[in-house]
mmCIF file of C-alpha atoms in Angstrom:
data_model
loop_
_atom_site.group_PDB
_atom_site.id
_atom_site.type_symbol
_atom_site.label_atom_id
_atom_site.label_comp_id
_atom_site.label_asym_id
_atom_site.label_seq_id
_atom_site.Cartn_x
_atom_site.Cartn_y
_atom_site.Cartn_z
ATOM 1 C CA VAL A 763 35.355 181.508 118.957
ATOM 2 C CA GLY A 764 38.818 180.702 117.647
ATOM 3 C CA ARG A 765 37.714 180.978 114.013
ATOM 4 C CA VAL A 766 37.186 184.728 113.683
ATOM 5 C CA HIS A 767 39.893 185.429 111.106
ATOM 6 C CA VAL A 768 38.687 182.652 108.786
ATOM 7 C CA LYS A 769 35.031 183.633 109.160
ATOM 8 C CA ASP A 770 35.750 187.323 108.595
ATOM 9 C CA ALA A 771 37.833 186.664 105.494
ATOM 10 C CA MET A 772 35.212 184.418 103.886
ATOM 11 C CA THR A 773 32.387 186.782 104.826
ATOM 12 C CA GLN A 774 34.194 189.627 103.084
ATOM 13 C CA TYR A 775 34.728 187.515 99.975
ATOM 14 C CA ILE A 776 30.972 186.854 99.839
ATOM 15 C CA GLN A 777 29.754 190.351 100.646
ATOM 16 C CA PHE A 778 32.317 192.267 98.568
ATOM 17 C CA LYS A 779 31.822 189.987 95.535
ATOM 18 C CA SER A 780 35.397 188.736 95.489
ATOM 19 C CA PRO A 781 35.392 185.243 93.913
ATOM 20 C CA ARG A 782 37.654 182.797 95.726
ATOM 21 C CA ARG A 783 38.623 179.126 95.528
ATOM 22 C CA ILE A 784 39.429 177.969 99.064
ATOM 23 C CA LEU A 785 40.842 174.717 100.435
ATOM 24 C CA LEU A 786 39.705 174.270 104.049
ATOM 25 C CA SER A 787 41.283 171.522 106.130
ATOM 26 C CA GLY A 788 41.289 170.415 109.758
ATOM 27 C CA GLU A 789 40.747 167.493 112.086
ATOM 28 C CA MET A 790 37.363 165.825 112.522
ATOM 29 C CA GLY A 791 35.285 167.941 114.903
ATOM 30 C CA SER A 792 37.288 171.113 114.230
ATOM 31 C CA GLY A 793 34.153 173.000 113.163
ATOM 32 C CA ARG A 794 34.679 173.237 109.396
ATOM 33 C CA SER A 795 31.156 172.243 108.366
ATOM 34 C CA SER A 796 29.566 174.328 111.117
ATOM 35 C CA LEU A 797 31.601 177.368 110.122
ATOM 36 C CA LEU A 798 30.388 177.089 106.544
ATOM 37 C CA ARG A 799 26.773 176.626 107.624
ATOM 38 C CA CYS A 800 27.180 179.912 109.429
ATOM 39 C CA LEU A 801 28.675 181.576 106.339
ATOM 40 C CA SER A 802 25.690 180.451 104.274
ATOM 41 C CA ASN A 803 23.667 183.074 106.168
ATOM 42 C CA TYR A 804 25.660 185.777 104.376
ATOM 43 C CA ALA A 805 25.311 184.315 100.886
ATOM 44 C CA PRO A 806 22.307 184.860 98.589
ATOM 45 C CA LYS A 807 22.454 181.166 97.715
ATOM 46 C CA SER A 808 24.276 178.252 99.289
ATOM 47 C CA VAL A 809 25.215 174.951 97.645
ATOM 48 C CA HIS A 810 26.457 171.940 99.599
ATOM 49 C CA ILE A 811 27.871 168.886 97.818
ATOM 50 C CA ASP A 812 28.945 165.908 99.923
ATOM 51 C CA HIS A 813 29.080 163.185 97.279
ATOM 52 C CA ILE A 814 30.954 162.782 94.004
ATOM 53 C CA SER A 815 29.791 160.175 91.537
ATOM 54 C CA GLN A 816 32.129 157.485 90.266
ATOM 55 C CA GLN A 817 30.732 157.871 86.736
ATOM 56 C CA ASP A 818 31.254 161.183 84.898
ATOM 57 C CA SER A 819 32.365 162.727 88.188
ATOM 58 C CA ALA A 820 33.114 166.237 86.907
ATOM 59 C CA LEU A 821 29.996 166.599 84.757
ATOM 60 C CA ARG A 822 27.712 165.294 87.502
ATOM 61 C CA LEU A 823 29.405 167.602 90.002
ATOM 62 C CA LEU A 824 28.694 170.625 87.815
ATOM 63 C CA ARG A 825 25.104 169.491 87.202
ATOM 64 C CA GLU A 826 24.528 169.055 90.949
ATOM 65 C CA ILE A 827 25.929 172.518 91.657
ATOM 66 C CA TYR A 828 23.681 174.021 88.987
ATOM 67 C CA GLY A 829 20.619 172.190 90.310
ATOM 68 C CA GLN A 830 21.123 173.427 93.873
ATOM 69 C CA LEU A 831 22.050 176.925 92.740
ATOM 70 C CA THR A 832 18.981 177.421 90.538
ATOM 71 C CA GLY A 833 16.457 174.921 91.880
ATOM 72 C CA THR A 834 16.000 173.548 88.375
ATOM 73 C CA GLU A 835 17.257 170.533 86.477
ATOM 74 C CA ALA A 836 20.622 171.023 84.808
ATOM 75 C CA PRO A 837 21.161 170.604 81.058
ATOM 76 C CA ALA A 838 22.630 167.271 80.004
ATOM 77 C CA GLY A 839 25.603 168.345 77.884
ATOM 78 C CA TRP A 840 28.917 169.627 79.278
ATOM 79 C CA SER A 841 29.004 172.900 77.308
ATOM 80 C CA HIS A 842 25.396 173.731 78.138
ATOM 81 C CA VAL A 843 25.929 173.037 81.838
ATOM 82 C CA ALA A 844 29.059 175.176 81.907
ATOM 83 C CA GLU A 845 27.435 178.157 80.207
ATOM 84 C CA LYS A 846 24.255 177.961 82.271
ATOM 85 C CA LEU A 847 26.202 177.626 85.513
ATOM 86 C CA VAL A 848 28.295 180.711 84.775
ATOM 87 C CA GLU A 849 25.131 182.575 83.771
ATOM 88 C CA ALA A 850 23.376 181.556 86.995
ATOM 89 C CA SER A 851 26.285 182.717 89.147
ATOM 90 C CA ASN A 852 26.206 186.143 87.472
ATOM 91 C CA ALA A 853 22.571 186.620 88.458
ATOM 92 C CA HIS A 854 23.543 187.624 92.016
ATOM 93 C CA HIS A 855 24.366 191.326 92.011
ATOM 94 C CA HIS A 856 24.898 192.210 95.677
ATOM 95 C CA SER A 857 26.926 189.270 97.007
ATOM 96 C CA LEU A 858 28.298 185.943 95.842
ATOM 97 C CA PRO A 859 26.821 182.472 96.252
ATOM 98 C CA LEU A 860 28.663 180.019 98.485
ATOM 99 C CA ILE A 861 29.500 176.625 96.968
ATOM 100 C CA VAL A 862 30.817 173.988 99.358
ATOM 101 C CA ILE A 863 32.266 170.651 98.252
ATOM 102 C CA ASP A 864 32.495 168.608 101.436
ATOM 103 C CA ALA A 865 34.995 165.935 100.457
ATOM 104 C CA GLN A 866 35.770 164.550 103.919
ATOM 105 C CA HIS A 867 34.387 161.149 102.920
ATOM 106 C CA VAL A 868 35.378 161.193 99.247
ATOM 107 C CA GLU A 869 38.310 159.166 97.939
ATOM 108 C CA MET A 870 41.203 161.435 97.002
ATOM 109 C CA ASP A 871 41.597 159.954 93.512
ATOM 110 C CA LEU A 872 37.940 160.624 92.766
ATOM 111 C CA LEU A 873 38.086 164.144 94.169
ATOM 112 C CA SER A 874 41.239 164.921 92.208
ATOM 113 C CA GLN A 875 39.744 163.649 88.970
ATOM 114 C CA ALA A 876 36.553 165.683 89.405
ATOM 115 C CA LEU A 877 38.372 168.913 90.329
ATOM 116 C CA ARG A 878 40.924 168.554 87.568
ATOM 117 C CA SER A 879 38.248 168.128 84.898
ATOM 118 C CA ALA A 880 35.856 170.742 86.292
ATOM 119 C CA SER A 881 38.403 173.403 87.288
ATOM 120 C CA ALA A 882 38.227 175.406 84.048
ATOM 121 C CA THR A 883 34.463 175.788 84.421
ATOM 122 C CA LEU A 884 34.573 176.389 88.179
ATOM 123 C CA ASN A 885 37.103 179.185 87.652
ATOM 124 C CA ARG A 886 34.523 181.022 85.523
ATOM 125 C CA VAL A 887 31.766 180.704 88.119
ATOM 126 C CA ARG A 888 31.392 183.848 90.239
ATOM 127 C CA CYS A 889 31.203 182.377 93.708
ATOM 128 C CA VAL A 890 33.105 181.575 96.857
ATOM 129 C CA LEU A 891 34.008 177.916 96.369
ATOM 130 C CA VAL A 892 35.205 175.977 99.410
ATOM 131 C CA VAL A 893 36.528 172.412 99.293
ATOM 132 C CA ILE A 894 36.562 170.751 102.736
ATOM 133 C CA ILE A 895 39.049 167.984 103.472
ATOM 134 C CA GLU A 896 40.566 166.388 106.559
ATOM 135 C CA THR A 897 44.177 166.821 107.613
ATOM 136 C CA MET A 898 45.129 163.316 106.477
ATOM 137 C CA GLN A 899 43.609 163.994 103.053
ATOM 138 C CA LYS A 900 45.647 167.184 102.761
ATOM 139 C CA ALA A 901 48.856 165.127 102.835
ATOM 140 C CA GLN A 902 47.545 163.132 99.852
ATOM 141 C CA PHE A 903 46.292 166.144 97.893
ATOM 142 C CA PRO A 904 48.052 166.377 94.490
ATOM 143 C CA GLU A 905 50.410 169.354 94.385
ATOM 144 C CA GLN A 906 49.475 170.110 90.797
ATOM 145 C CA LEU A 907 45.905 170.823 91.929
ATOM 146 C CA LEU A 908 46.834 173.271 94.674
ATOM 147 C CA HIS A 909 47.235 176.035 92.091
ATOM 148 C CA ILE A 910 43.476 176.153 91.516
ATOM 149 C CA PHE A 911 42.982 177.500 95.056
ATOM 150 C CA ASP A 912 43.469 181.145 96.006
ATOM 151 C CA SER A 913 43.574 180.426 99.745
ATOM 152 C CA ASP A 914 44.449 177.493 101.956
ATOM 153 C CA PHE A 915 42.954 177.631 105.461
ATOM 154 C CA TYR A 916 43.700 175.155 108.238
ATOM 155 C CA LEU A 917 41.550 175.220 111.376
ATOM 156 C CA GLU A 918 43.970 174.960 114.263
ATOM 157 C CA PRO A 919 42.877 173.253 117.490
ATOM 158 C CA LEU A 920 41.456 175.700 120.014
ATOM 159 C CA THR A 921 43.809 177.109 122.624
ATOM 160 C CA ILE A 922 42.982 176.839 126.330
ATOM 161 C CA ASN A 923 41.749 180.441 126.310
ATOM 162 C CA GLU A 924 39.545 179.748 123.298
ATOM 163 C CA VAL A 925 38.044 176.652 124.945
ATOM 164 C CA GLN A 926 37.355 178.828 127.980
ATOM 165 C CA ALA A 927 35.613 181.449 125.817
ATOM 166 C CA LEU A 928 33.604 178.801 123.955
ATOM 167 C CA VAL A 929 32.235 177.165 127.109
ATOM 168 C CA GLU A 930 31.436 180.532 128.691
ATOM 169 C CA SER A 931 29.594 181.559 125.509
ATOM 170 C CA ARG A 932 27.484 178.405 125.663
ATOM 171 C CA ILE A 933 26.513 179.039 129.252
ATOM 172 C CA THR A 934 25.454 182.643 128.563
ATOM 173 C CA THR A 935 22.944 181.406 125.977
ATOM 174 C CA VAL A 936 20.903 179.631 128.668
ATOM 175 C CA SER A 937 21.702 181.460 131.911
ATOM 176 C CA ASN A 938 21.700 185.066 133.122
ATOM 177 C CA GLU A 939 24.052 184.193 135.969
ATOM 178 C CA PRO A 940 27.715 185.273 135.682
ATOM 179 C CA PHE A 941 29.890 182.337 134.667
ATOM 180 C CA THR A 942 33.640 181.954 134.469
ATOM 181 C CA LEU A 943 35.383 178.702 133.574
ATOM 182 C CA SER A 944 38.660 178.321 135.436
ATOM 183 C CA PHE A 945 41.893 178.002 133.499
ATOM 184 C CA GLU A 946 42.504 174.553 135.000
ATOM 185 C CA ASP A 947 39.067 173.303 133.951
ATOM 186 C CA ALA A 948 39.537 174.764 130.476
ATOM 187 C CA ARG A 949 42.893 173.016 130.211
ATOM 188 C CA TYR A 950 41.283 169.717 131.215
ATOM 189 C CA LEU A 951 38.584 170.133 128.549
ATOM 190 C CA ARG A 952 41.175 170.952 125.912
ATOM 191 C CA GLU A 953 43.178 167.845 126.769
ATOM 192 C CA LYS A 954 40.079 165.658 126.526
ATOM 193 C CA SER A 955 38.776 167.253 123.307
ATOM 194 C CA HIS A 956 42.192 167.835 121.674
ATOM 195 C CA GLY A 957 41.078 171.424 121.122
ATOM 196 C CA ASN A 958 38.201 170.540 118.800
ATOM 197 C CA PRO A 959 35.117 172.759 119.323
ATOM 198 C CA VAL A 960 32.584 169.966 118.799
ATOM 199 C CA GLY A 961 34.189 167.915 121.538
ATOM 200 C CA SER A 962 35.008 170.653 124.020
ATOM 201 C CA CYS A 963 32.085 169.885 126.302
ATOM 202 C CA ARG A 964 31.665 166.185 125.564
ATOM 203 C CA PRO A 965 34.161 164.892 128.140
ATOM 204 C CA MET A 966 31.571 165.871 130.743
ATOM 205 C CA GLY A 967 28.674 164.364 128.832
ATOM 206 C CA LYS A 968 29.894 160.796 129.232
ATOM 207 C CA ASP A 969 29.557 161.135 133.026
ATOM 208 C CA LEU A 970 25.956 162.299 132.927
ATOM 209 C CA PRO A 971 23.138 160.282 134.510
ATOM 210 C CA SER A 972 19.761 159.983 132.835
ATOM 211 C CA VAL A 973 17.840 163.242 132.594
ATOM 212 C CA GLY A 974 15.152 161.878 134.890
ATOM 213 C CA ARG A 975 17.564 161.772 137.809
ATOM 214 C CA HIS A 976 18.379 165.476 137.241
ATOM 215 C CA LEU A 977 21.573 165.673 139.286
ATOM 216 C CA PRO A 978 24.954 164.671 137.862
ATOM 217 C CA ARG A 979 27.386 162.362 139.549
ATOM 218 C CA PRO A 980 30.590 164.036 140.769
ATOM 219 C CA ILE A 981 32.913 164.676 137.872
ATOM 220 C CA GLN A 982 36.641 164.618 138.479
ATOM 221 C CA PRO A 983 38.641 166.737 138.274
ATOM 222 C CA MET A 984 35.889 169.131 137.175
ATOM 223 C CA ASN A 985 33.812 169.417 140.317
ATOM 224 C CA SER A 986 33.258 173.157 140.698
ATOM 225 C CA PRO A 987 29.657 174.465 141.071
ATOM 226 C CA HIS A 988 29.823 176.145 137.657
ATOM 227 C CA LEU A 989 30.874 172.941 135.952
ATOM 228 C CA GLY A 990 28.091 171.113 137.738
ATOM 229 C CA LEU A 991 25.675 173.645 136.258
ATOM 230 C CA LEU A 992 27.222 173.202 132.815
ATOM 231 C CA THR A 993 26.923 169.435 133.133
ATOM 232 C CA ILE A 994 23.230 169.666 134.032
ATOM 233 C CA LEU A 995 22.547 172.037 131.132
ATOM 234 C CA LEU A 996 24.331 169.779 128.676
ATOM 235 C CA GLY A 997 22.475 166.756 130.001
ATOM 236 C CA LEU A 998 19.123 168.474 129.573
ATOM 237 C CA GLY A 999 20.031 169.544 126.050
ATOM 238 C CA ALA A 1000 19.763 173.224 126.986
ATOM 239 C CA VAL A 1001 23.211 174.054 125.655
ATOM 240 C CA PRO A 1002 23.707 173.377 121.930
ATOM 241 C CA MET A 1003 26.428 170.872 121.141
ATOM 242 C CA ASP A 1004 26.814 172.295 117.652
ATOM 243 C CA PHE A 1005 29.535 174.872 117.047
ATOM 244 C CA THR A 1006 27.482 176.901 114.574
ATOM 245 C CA THR A 1007 26.077 179.395 117.070
ATOM 246 C CA PHE A 1008 29.522 180.393 118.197
ATOM 247 C CA ALA A 1009 31.144 180.403 114.790
ATOM 248 C CA CYS A 1010 28.585 183.050 113.837
ATOM 249 C CA GLN A 1011 29.399 185.391 116.710
#
């Protein structure tokens, strides 16, 4: 929901063996990590890096990618790692591996240093490489490094209609009853969540009683029967809070 064009583009890159270097940015809770977990279902192999070492950052990054890609220990030397990594990426004949560098909690100087030193090798690796950063990090990203990326995707906040579709999708996973979220209620949720998928249903969660009491307190202004049902389902954990399920639709 709300991420179809990004998901479709990346899926095609993977399935049609079209190597890409992608910079993916957005606010916290915008669904970047969940979207990529979904995309890993289409890749023959998925690598996820969320830490970059202070010492020998580029070499250790390449060794970590190789280790996750092959399930074996990487060679120690730079040239051996580079050659083996390229060789390993060429072993996938029907689709490309997905390599994700989740740099949301990595200092920009460290990330820049690692990418600058490793870019020549990473450009030879046949994969879909995605670097995840937050919007604030994007403003600090060195312009001279932007050229290493083929695409630059920004996950926009969900519109009111997309919030409406997301909530309705969640309800249909746990109920056979027809459900429609009103435009006013969807607008309220968007205001409270700032259009971020992960937070779209959480404004209701803070008003929930303990599960043992079963029934929610009145929630204002969202007090329609359908929203009461949604509140109960969220409180019982019946509706997934993660965005992954809906990113994959």
